[in-house]
Amino acid sequence: MPMNTKAITLNTGAHMPEIGLGTWRADEEGLLAKTVKTAIALGYRHIDCARFYGNQREIGKALKEASVPREELFIVSKIWQNKHRPDLVPGALDEILDELQLEYLDLLLIHFPYALKPEKATKDFTAEDLEHVPIMDTWRAMEALVETGKVRAIGVSNFNKTIIKKMIPQCRIVPAVNQIEIHPYNPSSELVRFCQENGIAVTGFCPLGGTKVSVMDDDTIKKIAQAHGCTPAQVALAWVLSRGIAVIPKSTNELRLKQNLEKVALTSDELDLISSITTRERKVDPRLDLKELEWVVHDDIAECPLI
């Protein structure tokens, strides 16, 4: 593992590098493969993928050409919502491994807690496309995958506290990770605390905010960045990392890739100042999509899907 990348120890004993490369919407032909190879050369060892992103074949090509041994890499992927039926889960993993040209994944996640009918392979869907597959049915199929050796750890993504709390007593294997949206405008403090207290590591996606989430323009973030002679992105990442949360920022710019990997040391006062920001915005918000999905990531109004 590169010297400039610390790791979070999972409940499996595996070590997940705390800074990874996000690949969502990095789909310009040729650019992503170049980015992955550049990131690995800079010291990235944690690569976050998903079948839904539609770019795993290009990532797989880059991984095949990488100059580091497979065992030094920590590769994550996710099964999409139309593969929740237990009989579809093994095939979903095989499709991912084929695209990435890998024999195993370090971590496989359930992308979202709600299921779609098998024919719905896109993000565009209506309430009629939802399928009532109990989460624990999908999870037990995930647990069986660990025994095959094709995946080293399993976890969830976009799961709220209510769902995970109901899952844990029924799990033979407790989720190793919950990947959720985390940044200064969406701290999710209660959910993070609950996961960590129950041995579930947290990975934060969109740690820099993003489209319609203006974290990088926040005055507090910019002032702290100016004081340290660094970028607002480095400040936001340092705040998330200080909470014991892994981050997977996305960039195709070599300079930004390098900067994102360089952890800035913030003072406790600066960390508290960022924590005191009251603006609340989020990129992934089911309340902007379907009324029926309010329970997915909002604990205050959570109505669980079938567990």
mmCIF file of C-alpha atoms in Angstrom:
data_model
loop_
_atom_site.group_PDB
_atom_site.id
_atom_site.type_symbol
_atom_site.label_atom_id
_atom_site.label_comp_id
_atom_site.label_asym_id
_atom_site.label_seq_id
_atom_site.Cartn_x
_atom_site.Cartn_y
_atom_site.Cartn_z
ATOM 1 C CA MET A 1 0.000 0.000 0.000
ATOM 2 C CA PRO A 2 1.445 3.435 -0.882
ATOM 3 C CA MET A 3 2.858 5.401 2.020
ATOM 4 C CA ASN A 4 0.560 8.395 1.502
ATOM 5 C CA THR A 5 -2.655 6.376 1.739
ATOM 6 C CA LYS A 6 -3.919 5.384 5.173
ATOM 7 C CA ALA A 7 -6.517 2.655 5.473
ATOM 8 C CA ILE A 8 -9.678 1.865 7.382
ATOM 9 C CA THR A 9 -9.840 -1.611 8.883
ATOM 10 C CA LEU A 10 -13.074 -3.374 7.957
ATOM 11 C CA ASN A 11 -14.918 -5.833 10.177
ATOM 12 C CA THR A 12 -13.432 -8.568 7.968
ATOM 13 C CA GLY A 13 -9.907 -7.504 8.933
ATOM 14 C CA ALA A 14 -9.236 -6.175 5.430
ATOM 15 C CA HIS A 15 -7.745 -2.712 4.957
ATOM 16 C CA MET A 16 -9.625 -0.254 2.720
ATOM 17 C CA PRO A 17 -7.566 2.788 1.634
ATOM 18 C CA GLU A 18 -9.241 5.884 3.036
ATOM 19 C CA ILE A 19 -8.871 7.847 -0.220
ATOM 20 C CA GLY A 20 -10.193 6.272 -3.388
ATOM 21 C CA LEU A 21 -11.062 7.221 -6.937
ATOM 22 C CA GLY A 22 -14.716 7.707 -7.841
ATOM 23 C CA THR A 23 -15.737 6.768 -11.397
ATOM 24 C CA TRP A 24 -19.398 7.842 -11.661
ATOM 25 C CA ARG A 25 -20.030 9.823 -14.842
ATOM 26 C CA ALA A 26 -16.413 9.494 -15.937
ATOM 27 C CA ASP A 27 -17.388 7.948 -19.234
ATOM 28 C CA GLU A 28 -15.676 9.922 -22.002
ATOM 29 C CA GLU A 29 -14.103 7.259 -24.211
ATOM 30 C CA GLY A 30 -10.437 6.747 -23.462
ATOM 31 C CA LEU A 31 -10.312 9.363 -20.732
ATOM 32 C CA LEU A 32 -11.362 7.095 -17.882
ATOM 33 C CA ALA A 33 -8.758 4.425 -18.669
ATOM 34 C CA LYS A 34 -6.088 7.117 -18.736
ATOM 35 C CA THR A 35 -7.395 8.546 -15.465
ATOM 36 C CA VAL A 36 -7.377 5.180 -13.687
ATOM 37 C CA LYS A 37 -3.816 4.465 -14.806
ATOM 38 C CA THR A 38 -2.706 7.974 -13.794
ATOM 39 C CA ALA A 39 -4.403 7.626 -10.406
ATOM 40 C CA ILE A 40 -2.702 4.301 -9.722
ATOM 41 C CA ALA A 41 0.665 5.782 -10.711
ATOM 42 C CA LEU A 42 0.065 8.646 -8.253
ATOM 43 C CA GLY A 43 -0.656 6.223 -5.414
ATOM 44 C CA TYR A 44 -4.405 5.508 -5.514
ATOM 45 C CA ARG A 45 -5.204 1.913 -4.636
ATOM 46 C CA HIS A 46 -8.951 2.140 -3.924
ATOM 47 C CA ILE A 47 -11.084 2.275 -7.110
ATOM 48 C CA ASP A 48 -14.863 2.606 -6.757
ATOM 49 C CA CYS A 49 -16.976 1.188 -9.584
ATOM 50 C CA ALA A 50 -20.554 0.134 -10.319
ATOM 51 C CA ARG A 51 -22.268 -1.828 -13.064
ATOM 52 C CA PHE A 52 -24.781 1.008 -13.438
ATOM 53 C CA TYR A 53 -22.025 3.480 -14.356
ATOM 54 C CA GLY A 54 -21.596 1.709 -17.681
ATOM 55 C CA ASN A 55 -17.820 2.142 -17.770
ATOM 56 C CA GLN A 56 -16.428 -0.958 -16.070
ATOM 57 C CA ARG A 57 -14.983 -2.451 -19.271
ATOM 58 C CA GLU A 58 -12.762 0.599 -19.708
ATOM 59 C CA ILE A 59 -11.768 0.430 -16.044
ATOM 60 C CA GLY A 60 -11.017 -3.256 -16.448
ATOM 61 C CA LYS A 61 -8.729 -2.546 -19.361
ATOM 62 C CA ALA A 62 -6.863 0.043 -17.305
ATOM 63 C CA LEU A 63 -6.545 -2.330 -14.343
ATOM 64 C CA LYS A 64 -5.146 -5.010 -16.643
ATOM 65 C CA GLU A 65 -2.489 -2.568 -17.817
ATOM 66 C CA ALA A 66 -1.720 -1.248 -14.327
ATOM 67 C CA SER A 67 1.840 -1.601 -13.095
ATOM 68 C CA VAL A 68 0.912 -2.813 -9.603
ATOM 69 C CA PRO A 69 -0.025 -6.310 -8.414
ATOM 70 C CA ARG A 70 -3.744 -7.074 -8.052
ATOM 71 C CA GLU A 71 -3.359 -7.693 -4.314
ATOM 72 C CA GLU A 72 -2.297 -4.060 -3.798
ATOM 73 C CA LEU A 73 -5.576 -2.783 -5.215
ATOM 74 C CA PHE A 74 -8.921 -2.471 -3.425
ATOM 75 C CA ILE A 75 -11.663 -2.710 -6.056
ATOM 76 C CA VAL A 76 -15.288 -1.979 -5.197
ATOM 77 C CA SER A 77 -18.401 -2.476 -7.311
ATOM 78 C CA LYS A 78 -22.161 -2.563 -6.832
ATOM 79 C CA ILE A 79 -25.107 -4.603 -8.047
ATOM 80 C CA TRP A 80 -27.893 -2.564 -9.588
ATOM 81 C CA GLN A 81 -31.477 -2.484 -8.391
ATOM 82 C CA ASN A 82 -32.800 -4.850 -11.046
ATOM 83 C CA LYS A 83 -30.609 -7.678 -9.710
ATOM 84 C CA HIS A 84 -32.044 -7.960 -6.185
ATOM 85 C CA ARG A 85 -33.798 -11.268 -6.696
ATOM 86 C CA PRO A 86 -31.593 -13.850 -4.940
ATOM 87 C CA ASP A 87 -31.272 -16.003 -8.050
ATOM 88 C CA LEU A 88 -29.937 -13.011 -10.020
ATOM 89 C CA VAL A 89 -27.252 -11.959 -7.525
ATOM 90 C CA PRO A 90 -24.541 -14.530 -8.480
ATOM 91 C CA GLY A 91 -24.897 -13.664 -12.164
ATOM 92 C CA ALA A 92 -24.715 -9.953 -11.360
ATOM 93 C CA LEU A 93 -21.339 -10.508 -9.703
ATOM 94 C CA ASP A 94 -20.096 -12.602 -12.631
ATOM 95 C CA GLU A 95 -21.050 -9.800 -15.044
ATOM 96 C CA ILE A 96 -19.101 -7.295 -12.951
ATOM 97 C CA LEU A 97 -16.024 -9.523 -12.785
ATOM 98 C CA ASP A 98 -16.173 -10.079 -16.534
ATOM 99 C CA GLU A 99 -16.329 -6.354 -17.248
ATOM 100 C CA LEU A 100 -13.497 -5.527 -14.841
ATOM 101 C CA GLN A 101 -11.428 -8.540 -15.984
ATOM 102 C CA LEU A 102 -10.967 -9.623 -12.374
ATOM 103 C CA GLU A 103 -11.145 -12.923 -10.521
ATOM 104 C CA TYR A 104 -12.500 -11.320 -7.353
ATOM 105 C CA LEU A 105 -13.730 -8.047 -5.841
ATOM 106 C CA ASP A 106 -12.485 -6.650 -2.568
ATOM 107 C CA LEU A 107 -15.947 -5.272 -1.813
ATOM 108 C CA LEU A 108 -19.380 -5.728 -3.387
ATOM 109 C CA LEU A 109 -22.238 -3.424 -2.398
ATOM 110 C CA ILE A 110 -26.000 -3.408 -2.882
ATOM 111 C CA HIS A 111 -26.311 -0.081 -4.716
ATOM 112 C CA PHE A 112 -29.709 0.949 -3.323
ATOM 113 C CA PRO A 113 -32.057 -0.707 -0.816
ATOM 114 C CA TYR A 114 -35.072 -0.790 -3.095
ATOM 115 C CA ALA A 115 -35.472 -3.277 -5.947
ATOM 116 C CA LEU A 116 -36.585 -2.783 -9.521
ATOM 117 C CA LYS A 117 -38.061 -5.328 -11.892
ATOM 118 C CA PRO A 118 -35.340 -7.233 -13.809
ATOM 119 C CA GLU A 119 -36.110 -5.495 -17.090
ATOM 120 C CA LYS A 120 -35.401 -2.025 -15.594
ATOM 121 C CA ALA A 121 -31.674 -1.544 -16.098
ATOM 122 C CA THR A 122 -31.737 2.268 -16.151
ATOM 123 C CA LYS A 123 -32.211 5.013 -13.584
ATOM 124 C CA ASP A 124 -35.417 6.181 -15.263
ATOM 125 C CA PHE A 125 -38.303 4.393 -13.609
ATOM 126 C CA THR A 126 -41.690 4.924 -12.027
ATOM 127 C CA ALA A 127 -43.315 3.526 -8.913
ATOM 128 C CA GLU A 128 -44.781 0.743 -11.056
ATOM 129 C CA ASP A 129 -41.249 -0.489 -11.757
ATOM 130 C CA LEU A 130 -40.486 -1.144 -8.085
ATOM 131 C CA GLU A 131 -40.350 -4.793 -7.062
ATOM 132 C CA HIS A 132 -40.900 -6.004 -3.510
ATOM 133 C CA VAL A 133 -37.837 -8.153 -2.916
ATOM 134 C CA PRO A 134 -37.048 -8.402 0.815
ATOM 135 C CA ILE A 135 -33.628 -6.904 1.509
ATOM 136 C CA MET A 136 -32.603 -9.907 3.599
ATOM 137 C CA ASP A 137 -33.291 -12.238 0.665
ATOM 138 C CA THR A 138 -30.816 -10.230 -1.404
ATOM 139 C CA TRP A 139 -28.407 -10.009 1.517
ATOM 140 C CA ARG A 140 -28.358 -13.766 2.111
ATOM 141 C CA ALA A 141 -27.465 -14.226 -1.559
ATOM 142 C CA MET A 142 -24.658 -11.699 -1.013
ATOM 143 C CA GLU A 143 -23.444 -13.646 2.038
ATOM 144 C CA ALA A 144 -23.261 -16.812 -0.081
ATOM 145 C CA LEU A 145 -20.972 -15.022 -2.549
ATOM 146 C CA VAL A 146 -18.299 -14.606 0.124
ATOM 147 C CA GLU A 147 -18.001 -18.382 0.353
ATOM 148 C CA THR A 148 -17.210 -18.580 -3.382
ATOM 149 C CA GLY A 149 -14.065 -16.480 -3.001
ATOM 150 C CA LYS A 150 -15.248 -14.163 -5.774
ATOM 151 C CA VAL A 151 -15.775 -11.342 -3.286
ATOM 152 C CA ARG A 152 -13.810 -10.638 -0.111
ATOM 153 C CA ALA A 153 -16.314 -8.368 1.655
ATOM 154 C CA ILE A 154 -19.924 -7.283 1.189
ATOM 155 C CA GLY A 155 -21.759 -4.117 2.104
ATOM 156 C CA VAL A 156 -24.509 -1.683 1.262
ATOM 157 C CA SER A 157 -24.930 1.757 -0.274
ATOM 158 C CA ASN A 158 -27.511 4.472 0.363
ATOM 159 C CA PHE A 159 -28.980 2.526 3.311
ATOM 160 C CA ASN A 160 -30.402 4.497 6.230
ATOM 161 C CA LYS A 161 -30.164 3.754 9.936
ATOM 162 C CA THR A 162 -33.668 2.308 10.172
ATOM 163 C CA ILE A 163 -32.974 -0.305 7.511
ATOM 164 C CA ILE A 164 -29.535 -1.316 8.798
ATOM 165 C CA LYS A 165 -30.791 -1.547 12.384
ATOM 166 C CA LYS A 166 -33.420 -4.060 11.296
ATOM 167 C CA MET A 167 -30.908 -5.964 9.176
ATOM 168 C CA ILE A 168 -28.120 -6.491 11.710
ATOM 169 C CA PRO A 169 -29.869 -9.083 13.968
ATOM 170 C CA GLN A 170 -30.695 -11.157 10.892
ATOM 171 C CA CYS A 171 -27.245 -11.036 9.286
ATOM 172 C CA ARG A 172 -24.801 -13.904 9.315
ATOM 173 C CA ILE A 173 -22.291 -11.406 7.899
ATOM 174 C CA VAL A 174 -22.775 -7.806 9.047
ATOM 175 C CA PRO A 175 -22.204 -5.291 6.218
ATOM 176 C CA ALA A 176 -18.560 -4.224 6.086
ATOM 177 C CA VAL A 177 -19.338 -0.824 4.554
ATOM 178 C CA ASN A 178 -22.202 1.591 4.011
ATOM 179 C CA GLN A 179 -21.446 3.979 1.155
ATOM 180 C CA ILE A 180 -23.465 7.183 1.492
ATOM 181 C CA GLU A 181 -23.386 10.821 0.421
ATOM 182 C CA ILE A 182 -21.161 12.746 2.829
ATOM 183 C CA HIS A 183 -19.925 16.341 2.652
ATOM 184 C CA PRO A 184 -20.193 19.457 4.849
ATOM 185 C CA TYR A 185 -23.686 20.161 3.533
ATOM 186 C CA ASN A 186 -24.851 16.589 4.245
ATOM 187 C CA PRO A 187 -22.942 15.366 7.323
ATOM 188 C CA SER A 188 -25.349 12.501 8.197
ATOM 189 C CA SER A 189 -23.910 12.493 11.712
ATOM 190 C CA GLU A 190 -26.419 10.112 13.308
ATOM 191 C CA LEU A 191 -26.148 7.539 10.516
ATOM 192 C CA VAL A 192 -22.339 7.683 10.498
ATOM 193 C CA ARG A 193 -22.201 7.283 14.276
ATOM 194 C CA PHE A 194 -24.598 4.317 14.187
ATOM 195 C CA CYS A 195 -22.638 2.530 11.470
ATOM 196 C CA GLN A 196 -19.282 3.027 13.139
ATOM 197 C CA GLU A 197 -20.606 1.936 16.539
ATOM 198 C CA ASN A 198 -21.815 -1.285 14.918
ATOM 199 C CA GLY A 199 -18.562 -2.074 13.132
ATOM 200 C CA ILE A 200 -19.712 -0.860 9.734
ATOM 201 C CA ALA A 201 -17.201 1.397 7.975
ATOM 202 C CA VAL A 202 -18.522 4.393 6.061
ATOM 203 C CA THR A 203 -17.434 5.568 2.618
ATOM 204 C CA GLY A 204 -18.545 9.028 1.541
ATOM 205 C CA PHE A 205 -19.432 9.606 -2.082
ATOM 206 C CA CYS A 206 -19.736 13.147 -3.467
ATOM 207 C CA PRO A 207 -17.399 14.398 -0.695
ATOM 208 C CA LEU A 208 -16.910 17.631 -2.655
ATOM 209 C CA GLY A 209 -20.613 18.216 -3.230
ATOM 210 C CA GLY A 210 -21.074 18.518 -6.967
ATOM 211 C CA THR A 211 -23.705 19.739 -9.397
ATOM 212 C CA LYS A 212 -26.303 21.816 -7.515
ATOM 213 C CA VAL A 213 -24.417 21.239 -4.232
ATOM 214 C CA SER A 214 -22.219 24.283 -3.717
ATOM 215 C CA VAL A 215 -19.779 23.070 -1.040
ATOM 216 C CA MET A 216 -16.774 24.364 -2.987
ATOM 217 C CA ASP A 217 -18.257 27.886 -2.965
ATOM 218 C CA ASP A 218 -18.873 27.944 0.782
ATOM 219 C CA ASP A 219 -17.218 30.963 2.433
ATOM 220 C CA THR A 220 -16.049 28.991 5.467
ATOM 221 C CA ILE A 221 -14.473 26.293 3.307
ATOM 222 C CA LYS A 222 -12.778 28.881 1.078
ATOM 223 C CA LYS A 223 -11.379 30.881 4.011
ATOM 224 C CA ILE A 224 -9.861 27.770 5.598
ATOM 225 C CA ALA A 225 -8.397 26.745 2.238
ATOM 226 C CA GLN A 226 -6.825 30.181 1.855
ATOM 227 C CA ALA A 227 -5.300 29.936 5.327
ATOM 228 C CA HIS A 228 -3.657 26.614 4.443
ATOM 229 C CA GLY A 229 -2.699 27.505 0.891
ATOM 230 C CA CYS A 230 -4.699 24.580 -0.432
ATOM 231 C CA THR A 231 -7.870 23.999 -2.431
ATOM 232 C CA PRO A 232 -11.437 24.038 -1.040
ATOM 233 C CA ALA A 233 -11.640 20.406 -2.179
ATOM 234 C CA GLN A 234 -8.725 19.461 0.064
ATOM 235 C CA VAL A 235 -10.432 21.147 3.021
ATOM 236 C CA ALA A 236 -13.727 19.310 2.418
ATOM 237 C CA LEU A 237 -11.905 15.987 2.075
ATOM 238 C CA ALA A 238 -9.864 16.596 5.237
ATOM 239 C CA TRP A 239 -13.071 17.252 7.195
ATOM 240 C CA VAL A 240 -14.680 14.007 6.018
ATOM 241 C CA LEU A 241 -11.497 11.996 6.632
ATOM 242 C CA SER A 242 -11.194 13.428 10.154
ATOM 243 C CA ARG A 243 -14.431 11.597 10.993
ATOM 244 C CA GLY A 244 -12.961 8.200 10.094
ATOM 245 C CA ILE A 245 -14.848 8.123 6.796
ATOM 246 C CA ALA A 246 -13.285 6.985 3.514
ATOM 247 C CA VAL A 247 -13.723 9.285 0.504
ATOM 248 C CA ILE A 248 -13.982 8.594 -3.227
ATOM 249 C CA PRO A 249 -13.674 11.978 -4.998
ATOM 250 C CA LYS A 250 -13.827 11.933 -8.787
ATOM 251 C CA SER A 251 -11.547 13.880 -11.097
ATOM 252 C CA THR A 252 -9.966 13.342 -14.494
ATOM 253 C CA ASN A 253 -7.465 16.168 -13.960
ATOM 254 C CA GLU A 254 -4.007 14.928 -12.967
ATOM 255 C CA LEU A 255 -3.241 17.908 -10.713
ATOM 256 C CA ARG A 256 -6.534 17.535 -8.855
ATOM 257 C CA LEU A 257 -6.008 13.798 -8.536
ATOM 258 C CA LYS A 258 -2.687 14.512 -6.856
ATOM 259 C CA GLN A 259 -4.137 17.241 -4.623
ATOM 260 C CA ASN A 260 -7.029 15.023 -3.515
ATOM 261 C CA LEU A 261 -4.545 12.400 -2.369
ATOM 262 C CA GLU A 262 -2.622 14.904 -0.233
ATOM 263 C CA LYS A 263 -4.296 15.068 3.165
ATOM 264 C CA VAL A 264 -4.368 18.554 4.734
ATOM 265 C CA ALA A 265 -4.078 18.802 8.525
ATOM 266 C CA LEU A 266 -6.870 21.009 9.864
ATOM 267 C CA THR A 267 -6.998 22.294 13.430
ATOM 268 C CA SER A 268 -9.742 21.153 15.796
ATOM 269 C CA ASP A 269 -11.208 24.663 15.662
ATOM 270 C CA GLU A 270 -11.328 24.541 11.877
ATOM 271 C CA LEU A 271 -12.979 21.136 11.938
ATOM 272 C CA ASP A 272 -15.556 22.405 14.420
ATOM 273 C CA LEU A 273 -16.175 25.457 12.239
ATOM 274 C CA ILE A 274 -16.941 23.263 9.241
ATOM 275 C CA SER A 275 -19.165 21.048 11.386
ATOM 276 C CA SER A 276 -21.135 24.138 12.404
ATOM 277 C CA ILE A 277 -22.146 24.920 8.805
ATOM 278 C CA THR A 278 -25.940 24.824 8.675
ATOM 279 C CA THR A 279 -26.527 24.739 4.910
ATOM 280 C CA ARG A 280 -28.139 21.461 3.871
ATOM 281 C CA GLU A 281 -28.003 20.279 0.280
ATOM 282 C CA ARG A 282 -27.622 16.853 -1.238
ATOM 283 C CA LYS A 283 -27.007 15.418 -4.679
ATOM 284 C CA VAL A 284 -28.849 12.101 -4.294
ATOM 285 C CA ASP A 285 -32.285 12.947 -2.949
ATOM 286 C CA PRO A 286 -35.142 10.519 -3.607
ATOM 287 C CA ARG A 287 -37.644 13.159 -2.562
ATOM 288 C CA LEU A 288 -36.825 14.903 -5.824
ATOM 289 C CA ASP A 289 -37.631 11.742 -7.782
ATOM 290 C CA LEU A 290 -40.437 9.572 -6.474
ATOM 291 C CA LYS A 291 -42.654 10.315 -3.490
ATOM 292 C CA GLU A 292 -42.739 6.587 -2.837
ATOM 293 C CA LEU A 293 -38.985 6.525 -2.114
ATOM 294 C CA GLU A 294 -38.857 9.025 0.741
ATOM 295 C CA TRP A 295 -37.850 6.267 3.152
ATOM 296 C CA VAL A 296 -34.695 5.296 1.303
ATOM 297 C CA VAL A 297 -32.163 7.651 2.891
ATOM 298 C CA HIS A 298 -34.188 9.913 5.179
ATOM 299 C CA ASP A 299 -34.300 8.531 8.689
ATOM 300 C CA ASP A 300 -36.773 11.102 9.990
ATOM 301 C CA ILE A 301 -39.537 9.810 7.708
ATOM 302 C CA ALA A 302 -38.268 6.283 7.218
ATOM 303 C CA GLU A 303 -40.747 3.623 6.252
ATOM 304 C CA CYS A 304 -38.684 0.542 5.564
ATOM 305 C CA PRO A 305 -38.996 -1.553 2.459
ATOM 306 C CA LEU A 306 -39.392 -5.261 3.113
ATOM 307 C CA ILE A 307 -36.581 -6.508 5.322
#
